[in-house]
C-alpha cells in the first residue's frame, strides 16, 4: 500500500491520494515511558501498518513493539478502528529490550511475585556469602547452605549447620556461632568477596529483608525498612560497618550532638525522654502507636516534666511525636545523623518513631508538639477553630515565619532550658525549629549562621571557611562549633 | 474467540489517607476548605502493589507498606498487558520520569504515577478528587505558606522494594 512504502508518513501525496479515495488520516499520539510522538496514519489501517510507521519513527524492530490501548494489547491482525482508536487519542507503546535479559534483570531487582526473594538473590548474587553486616541488634542473614560450599576460603563456615535442613535453624546457628566467635566476624569482613557484596546495596537489602526476624523487626520499627529502602543510607551504613574506626567517629559526633541538645529549649525534655526511650528495649512495640490517633498522646501529656527519669516507670503510651532530636542539627542534611540512626539503639535516629509518611524531614513533631506551650496552643485551637484562622490570617504571620526560619539564633537566645518560659516564646521557638528544618534547603548555611559566623570571627576565629564548616556540622551551636574548631587546630 | 490466548488481569487502585483522618477533621480549620484526606495511591495488579515515592518506583505485596490496609479500593478495570511487559514498562519509567529524585510532592507524586500507570493498563484515569488534591491545597493561603516546606518532603512509605532499571 502506498502509505507504508512511503518514506514520509505525512507526505502530501498520501493525503492527496487518500482524499481522492475518501479516506482520512488521523493523528495518533504514541507514548512510551520515555517519549511521545505523534503519528499520522490512515483511519482504517491495520495494526501491522501502524507498527510499521512506529518502528520507523522510534527506530525499533517490529517484534519489539508492544502496543496497548484501553488495556488491550493490539495484535497485528487487528485494525485501529476495531479498537476505537481515533484522531487525537493516545496509544501506549512498550519497546521490548532483548526479552530474556530484561526479565532476568527485573526479577533480580524487583520484588514482583515471580519467585521468592531468596531465589532471586541467590541467583543474582555472585558471592552469596554469609552476611555479617546488618543493622546492629539483628543477626546476620545467610544464603542457603548449598551455595556456601562453592567458596574455598570460607569453607570453614560451610561446616556450620550443614546438617540442618531447616533454613531458620541454620540462620540461628550461624548467629550463635558468630556471636560466640568475634574473630570470625572480622575474618568474614576482610574477605574481598564480602566486601564486594557489601558494596551492592540492593543485594544487601534483599538479604536483610529475607531474614524473617528482620521482617518482624521491620514491622515493629518501620523506619528500618525505610532505611533499607534508601540506597544512599544503605551505602553509608555499609561503609560504616566496614570501617570500625569510622563508626566510632560517628558515635562520637552523635554524642556531641546529643550534648548540644541540652542547650536548646525543650531539648532537655527531649533528652530525658530519649533516655527513657532507650531504657526500653530497642525495638519495643511501636506498632500500637501507629494505630492511634497521633494527637491522643498530646492531650494526655506524658512528658510534662512530672515524670521522673531513670526510673522503671515506663510511659504506657509513648508519645508518637515525642523523643529524640529536637535539635535541628540532628535532622539536617549531614549524612552523619542519618547513618547513626542505623547504628542506633543508643542514638536518636532520624525517624525513630513510627512514621506513617516516611517523611524525610523528620524531627518535626519532636519538640514542637510535646512542649507544654505547644500543647496548650493545640488545645486552644481545638476548642476554638476561629483562633487558628485568626492566627493565620494575621498579616504579619507570613513574614514572621520567614524571619523565624532565617534566624536560627532565636532558639539559643533568650530562654533557658528550664520549664518556666512563657508559652508564646516557646511556641515561637518551636515553630521556628520546625520551619528551620524544612526551610533548611531554601536558605544557605551562610545566611543561616550569619550571626554565629560574626560571633566566631569576633572571638578571633578568622578562618571563615572552617567556621562555616563547624557551624554546619554542629547545626548552629556556637559552643560546639568552637570546640570543633579548637580540636582541629594544632595545640 | 480472539481472547482465548490472552489472559485478563484485573487492576485495582488502593487509596490511602496519609493523615489517618486528621485531614478530614482539621482541614476546615487549617485550610479553610474541606479535604477528606491526604491521598496516597498505589496500583495493584498481578498480585502486587506498585507505587512511586521519594525512592523511586517500589513494589510490595498488596497492603504491605507501613500504611497497612487501604482506605478505599477502586476497580480500575481489566488489562491484557502481561506482567513481563508491565515490568519492562515500569523499568523504563523508573529510569526516566519516575526516578526517585524526580519526586515532587505537589506536581509529580505518587498519584501522578498511579494515574499514568492506570491509563497505560486500562485506559482509564484515577478519580479526579485525588489528582486535584495538590491544587486544592495550593489554592489556600496556608498551603501557599507551607509550600516551600512541603516541597522538600518526599513521601516514601516503608515496606516496599524499589524497582530499578539498573543496578544502583
PDB file of C-alpha atoms in Angstrom, chain A residues 29-192:
ATOM      1  CA  UNK A  29      -0.149  10.018  19.849  1.00  0.00           C
ATOM      2  CA  UNK A  30       2.161   7.149  20.630  1.00  0.00           C
ATOM      3  CA  UNK A  31       3.545   7.281  24.120  1.00  0.00           C
ATOM      4  CA  UNK A  32       6.448   5.326  25.509  1.00  0.00           C
ATOM      5  CA  UNK A  33       7.638   5.599  29.080  1.00  0.00           C
ATOM      6  CA  UNK A  34      10.325   7.956  27.920  1.00  0.00           C
ATOM      7  CA  UNK A  35       8.967   9.544  24.814  1.00  0.00           C
ATOM      8  CA  UNK A  36       5.965  10.738  22.945  1.00  0.00           C
ATOM      9  CA  UNK A  37       5.411  11.043  19.235  1.00  0.00           C
ATOM     10  CA  UNK A  38       2.506  11.934  17.043  1.00  0.00           C
ATOM     11  CA  UNK A  39       1.983   9.651  14.151  1.00  0.00           C
ATOM     12  CA  UNK A  40      -0.365  10.251  11.270  1.00  0.00           C
ATOM     13  CA  UNK A  41      -1.936   7.166   9.885  1.00  0.00           C
ATOM     14  CA  UNK A  42      -4.902   6.191   7.837  1.00  0.00           C
ATOM     15  CA  UNK A  43      -8.007   5.726   9.833  1.00  0.00           C
ATOM     16  CA  UNK A  44      -8.688   2.265   8.565  1.00  0.00           C
ATOM     17  CA  UNK A  45      -5.150   0.989   8.847  1.00  0.00           C
ATOM     18  CA  UNK A  46      -4.346  -2.277  10.391  1.00  0.00           C
ATOM     19  CA  UNK A  47      -2.262  -2.541  13.488  1.00  0.00           C
ATOM     20  CA  UNK A  48       0.531  -4.043  11.430  1.00  0.00           C
ATOM     21  CA  UNK A  49       0.702  -0.982   9.270  1.00  0.00           C
ATOM     22  CA  UNK A  50       0.640   1.214  12.298  1.00  0.00           C
ATOM     23  CA  UNK A  51       3.530  -0.705  13.754  1.00  0.00           C
ATOM     24  CA  UNK A  52       5.497  -0.177  10.573  1.00  0.00           C
ATOM     25  CA  UNK A  53       5.210   3.532  10.992  1.00  0.00           C
ATOM     26  CA  UNK A  54       6.079   3.286  14.621  1.00  0.00           C
ATOM     27  CA  UNK A  55       9.111   1.156  14.036  1.00  0.00           C
ATOM     28  CA  UNK A  56      10.427   3.755  11.652  1.00  0.00           C
ATOM     29  CA  UNK A  57       9.774   6.638  13.930  1.00  0.00           C
ATOM     30  CA  UNK A  58      11.132   5.045  17.072  1.00  0.00           C
ATOM     31  CA  UNK A  59      13.912   3.102  15.394  1.00  0.00           C
ATOM     32  CA  UNK A  60      12.848  -0.181  16.804  1.00  0.00           C
ATOM     33  CA  UNK A  61      12.263  -3.599  15.328  1.00  0.00           C
ATOM     34  CA  UNK A  62       8.724  -4.661  14.633  1.00  0.00           C
ATOM     35  CA  UNK A  63       8.801  -7.552  17.019  1.00  0.00           C
ATOM     36  CA  UNK A  64       9.995  -5.344  19.832  1.00  0.00           C
ATOM     37  CA  UNK A  65       6.878  -3.262  19.716  1.00  0.00           C
ATOM     38  CA  UNK A  66       4.000  -3.816  22.053  1.00  0.00           C
ATOM     39  CA  UNK A  67       1.042  -1.525  21.579  1.00  0.00           C
ATOM     40  CA  UNK A  68      -1.524  -1.048  24.259  1.00  0.00           C
ATOM     41  CA  UNK A  69      -4.791   0.787  24.078  1.00  0.00           C
ATOM     42  CA  UNK A  70      -7.510   0.842  26.693  1.00  0.00           C
ATOM     43  CA  UNK A  71      -5.922  -2.072  28.437  1.00  0.00           C
ATOM     44  CA  UNK A  72      -5.803  -4.234  25.355  1.00  0.00           C
ATOM     45  CA  UNK A  73      -2.759  -5.398  23.508  1.00  0.00           C
ATOM     46  CA  UNK A  74      -3.066  -4.572  19.835  1.00  0.00           C
ATOM     47  CA  UNK A  75      -2.434  -7.519  17.642  1.00  0.00           C
ATOM     48  CA  UNK A  76      -1.086  -7.202  14.132  1.00  0.00           C
ATOM     49  CA  UNK A  77      -4.172  -8.563  12.533  1.00  0.00           C
ATOM     50  CA  UNK A  78      -6.497  -6.060  14.183  1.00  0.00           C
ATOM     51  CA  UNK A  79      -7.428  -2.711  12.770  1.00  0.00           C
ATOM     52  CA  UNK A  80      -7.271   0.609  14.514  1.00  0.00           C
ATOM     53  CA  UNK A  81     -10.960   1.035  14.016  1.00  0.00           C
ATOM     54  CA  UNK A  82     -11.646  -2.184  15.746  1.00  0.00           C
ATOM     55  CA  UNK A  83     -10.125  -0.869  18.936  1.00  0.00           C
ATOM     56  CA  UNK A  84     -11.706   2.502  18.632  1.00  0.00           C
ATOM     57  CA  UNK A  85      -8.506   4.361  18.018  1.00  0.00           C
ATOM     58  CA  UNK A  86      -9.431   7.738  16.686  1.00  0.00           C
ATOM     59  CA  UNK A  87      -7.853  11.048  15.968  1.00  0.00           C
ATOM     60  CA  UNK A  88      -6.171  12.638  18.944  1.00  0.00           C
ATOM     61  CA  UNK A  89      -6.174   9.569  21.161  1.00  0.00           C
ATOM     62  CA  UNK A  90      -3.116   8.122  22.837  1.00  0.00           C
ATOM     63  CA  UNK A  91      -1.767   4.655  22.359  1.00  0.00           C
ATOM     64  CA  UNK A  92       0.868   3.274  24.696  1.00  0.00           C
ATOM     65  CA  UNK A  93       3.979   1.669  23.413  1.00  0.00           C
ATOM     66  CA  UNK A  94       6.447  -0.547  25.150  1.00  0.00           C
ATOM     67  CA  UNK A  95       9.646  -1.318  23.314  1.00  0.00           C
ATOM     68  CA  UNK A  96      10.872  -4.627  24.495  1.00  0.00           C
ATOM     69  CA  UNK A  97      14.552  -4.930  25.060  1.00  0.00           C
ATOM     70  CA  UNK A  98      16.001  -8.398  24.445  1.00  0.00           C
ATOM     71  CA  UNK A  99      13.303 -10.368  26.216  1.00  0.00           C
ATOM     72  CA  UNK A 100      15.175 -12.837  28.394  1.00  0.00           C
ATOM     73  CA  UNK A 101      17.765 -10.441  29.705  1.00  0.00           C
ATOM     74  CA  UNK A 102      15.153  -7.950  30.690  1.00  0.00           C
ATOM     75  CA  UNK A 103      13.019 -10.286  32.671  1.00  0.00           C
ATOM     76  CA  UNK A 104      16.145 -11.587  34.319  1.00  0.00           C
ATOM     77  CA  UNK A 105      17.278  -8.206  35.441  1.00  0.00           C
ATOM     78  CA  UNK A 106      13.902  -7.053  36.563  1.00  0.00           C
ATOM     79  CA  UNK A 107      13.334 -10.099  38.637  1.00  0.00           C
ATOM     80  CA  UNK A 108      16.687  -9.504  40.138  1.00  0.00           C
ATOM     81  CA  UNK A 109      15.775  -6.099  41.327  1.00  0.00           C
ATOM     82  CA  UNK A 110      12.095  -6.045  41.818  1.00  0.00           C
ATOM     83  CA  UNK A 111      10.062  -7.867  44.313  1.00  0.00           C
ATOM     84  CA  UNK A 112       7.481  -8.992  41.855  1.00  0.00           C
ATOM     85  CA  UNK A 113       5.513 -12.066  42.538  1.00  0.00           C
ATOM     86  CA  UNK A 114       7.743 -14.256  40.441  1.00  0.00           C
ATOM     87  CA  UNK A 115       9.789 -16.452  42.702  1.00  0.00           C
ATOM     88  CA  UNK A 116      10.816 -15.848  46.238  1.00  0.00           C
ATOM     89  CA  UNK A 117      13.250 -13.070  47.035  1.00  0.00           C
ATOM     90  CA  UNK A 118      15.646 -15.694  48.264  1.00  0.00           C
ATOM     91  CA  UNK A 119      15.683 -17.466  44.985  1.00  0.00           C
ATOM     92  CA  UNK A 120      16.236 -14.206  43.227  1.00  0.00           C
ATOM     93  CA  UNK A 121      19.057 -13.066  45.371  1.00  0.00           C
ATOM     94  CA  UNK A 122      20.766 -16.368  45.288  1.00  0.00           C
ATOM     95  CA  UNK A 123      20.608 -16.494  41.541  1.00  0.00           C
ATOM     96  CA  UNK A 124      21.794 -12.990  41.139  1.00  0.00           C
ATOM     97  CA  UNK A 125      24.414 -12.956  43.806  1.00  0.00           C
ATOM     98  CA  UNK A 126      27.848 -13.608  42.560  1.00  0.00           C
ATOM     99  CA  UNK A 127      29.129 -14.045  46.019  1.00  0.00           C
ATOM    100  CA  UNK A 128      26.480 -15.486  48.253  1.00  0.00           C
ATOM    101  CA  UNK A 129      28.483 -15.468  51.413  1.00  0.00           C
ATOM    102  CA  UNK A 130      27.121 -15.050  54.884  1.00  0.00           C
ATOM    103  CA  UNK A 131      26.096 -11.565  55.505  1.00  0.00           C
ATOM    104  CA  UNK A 132      27.827 -10.312  58.562  1.00  0.00           C
ATOM    105  CA  UNK A 133      26.852  -6.718  58.487  1.00  0.00           C
ATOM    106  CA  UNK A 134      23.347  -5.797  59.292  1.00  0.00           C
ATOM    107  CA  UNK A 135      21.926  -3.066  61.429  1.00  0.00           C
ATOM    108  CA  UNK A 136      23.095  -3.746  64.900  1.00  0.00           C
ATOM    109  CA  UNK A 137      20.849  -5.723  67.061  1.00  0.00           C
ATOM    110  CA  UNK A 138      19.969  -8.235  64.400  1.00  0.00           C
ATOM    111  CA  UNK A 139      21.708 -11.385  63.482  1.00  0.00           C
ATOM    112  CA  UNK A 140      23.312 -11.931  60.137  1.00  0.00           C
ATOM    113  CA  UNK A 141      21.373 -13.496  57.330  1.00  0.00           C
ATOM    114  CA  UNK A 142      22.935 -16.133  55.174  1.00  0.00           C
ATOM    115  CA  UNK A 143      22.249 -17.858  51.954  1.00  0.00           C
ATOM    116  CA  UNK A 144      21.077 -21.407  51.621  1.00  0.00           C
ATOM    117  CA  UNK A 145      23.800 -23.861  52.550  1.00  0.00           C
ATOM    118  CA  UNK A 146      24.404 -25.382  49.160  1.00  0.00           C
ATOM    119  CA  UNK A 147      25.962 -22.190  47.911  1.00  0.00           C
ATOM    120  CA  UNK A 148      28.480 -21.959  50.691  1.00  0.00           C
ATOM    121  CA  UNK A 149      30.368 -24.960  49.531  1.00  0.00           C
ATOM    122  CA  UNK A 150      31.448 -23.185  46.406  1.00  0.00           C
ATOM    123  CA  UNK A 151      33.792 -20.856  48.162  1.00  0.00           C
ATOM    124  CA  UNK A 152      37.076 -22.233  49.301  1.00  0.00           C
ATOM    125  CA  UNK A 153      38.272 -19.605  51.662  1.00  0.00           C
ATOM    126  CA  UNK A 154      35.058 -19.648  53.541  1.00  0.00           C
ATOM    127  CA  UNK A 155      34.865 -23.378  53.706  1.00  0.00           C
ATOM    128  CA  UNK A 156      35.206 -23.255  57.434  1.00  0.00           C
ATOM    129  CA  UNK A 157      31.818 -21.708  57.551  1.00  0.00           C
ATOM    130  CA  UNK A 158      30.271 -24.322  55.405  1.00  0.00           C
ATOM    131  CA  UNK A 159      30.731 -26.831  58.147  1.00  0.00           C
ATOM    132  CA  UNK A 160      28.319 -24.970  60.312  1.00  0.00           C
ATOM    133  CA  UNK A 161      24.798 -26.049  60.453  1.00  0.00           C
ATOM    134  CA  UNK A 162      25.010 -28.050  57.294  1.00  0.00           C
ATOM    135  CA  UNK A 163      23.186 -30.829  58.913  1.00  0.00           C
ATOM    136  CA  UNK A 164      20.112 -28.754  59.372  1.00  0.00           C
ATOM    137  CA  UNK A 165      17.647 -28.779  56.587  1.00  0.00           C
ATOM    138  CA  UNK A 166      15.680 -26.036  58.158  1.00  0.00           C
ATOM    139  CA  UNK A 167      16.752 -22.653  56.936  1.00  0.00           C
ATOM    140  CA  UNK A 168      15.655 -20.921  60.062  1.00  0.00           C
ATOM    141  CA  UNK A 169      17.705 -23.154  62.226  1.00  0.00           C
ATOM    142  CA  UNK A 170      20.629 -22.640  60.009  1.00  0.00           C
ATOM    143  CA  UNK A 171      20.413 -18.950  60.450  1.00  0.00           C
ATOM    144  CA  UNK A 172      20.164 -19.230  64.159  1.00  0.00           C
ATOM    145  CA  UNK A 173      23.126 -21.485  64.345  1.00  0.00           C
ATOM    146  CA  UNK A 174      25.051 -19.098  62.218  1.00  0.00           C
ATOM    147  CA  UNK A 175      24.152 -16.294  64.526  1.00  0.00           C
ATOM    148  CA  UNK A 176      25.201 -18.194  67.563  1.00  0.00           C
ATOM    149  CA  UNK A 177      28.499 -19.060  66.016  1.00  0.00           C
ATOM    150  CA  UNK A 178      29.205 -15.531  65.102  1.00  0.00           C
ATOM    151  CA  UNK A 179      28.219 -14.214  68.448  1.00  0.00           C
ATOM    152  CA  UNK A 180      30.481 -16.596  70.225  1.00  0.00           C
ATOM    153  CA  UNK A 181      33.429 -16.020  67.994  1.00  0.00           C
ATOM    154  CA  UNK A 182      34.151 -12.371  67.312  1.00  0.00           C
ATOM    155  CA  UNK A 183      37.264 -13.305  65.386  1.00  0.00           C
ATOM    156  CA  UNK A 184      35.158 -14.885  62.768  1.00  0.00           C
ATOM    157  CA  UNK A 185      33.340 -11.680  62.181  1.00  0.00           C
ATOM    158  CA  UNK A 186      36.462  -9.770  61.351  1.00  0.00           C
ATOM    159  CA  UNK A 187      37.635 -12.611  59.152  1.00  0.00           C
ATOM    160  CA  UNK A 188      34.454 -12.503  57.216  1.00  0.00           C
ATOM    161  CA  UNK A 189      34.636  -8.789  56.872  1.00  0.00           C
ATOM    162  CA  UNK A 190      38.092  -8.939  55.466  1.00  0.00           C
ATOM    163  CA  UNK A 191      37.137 -11.321  52.780  1.00  0.00           C
ATOM    164  CA  UNK A 192      37.141  -9.437  49.475  1.00  0.00           C
TER     165      UNK A 192
END
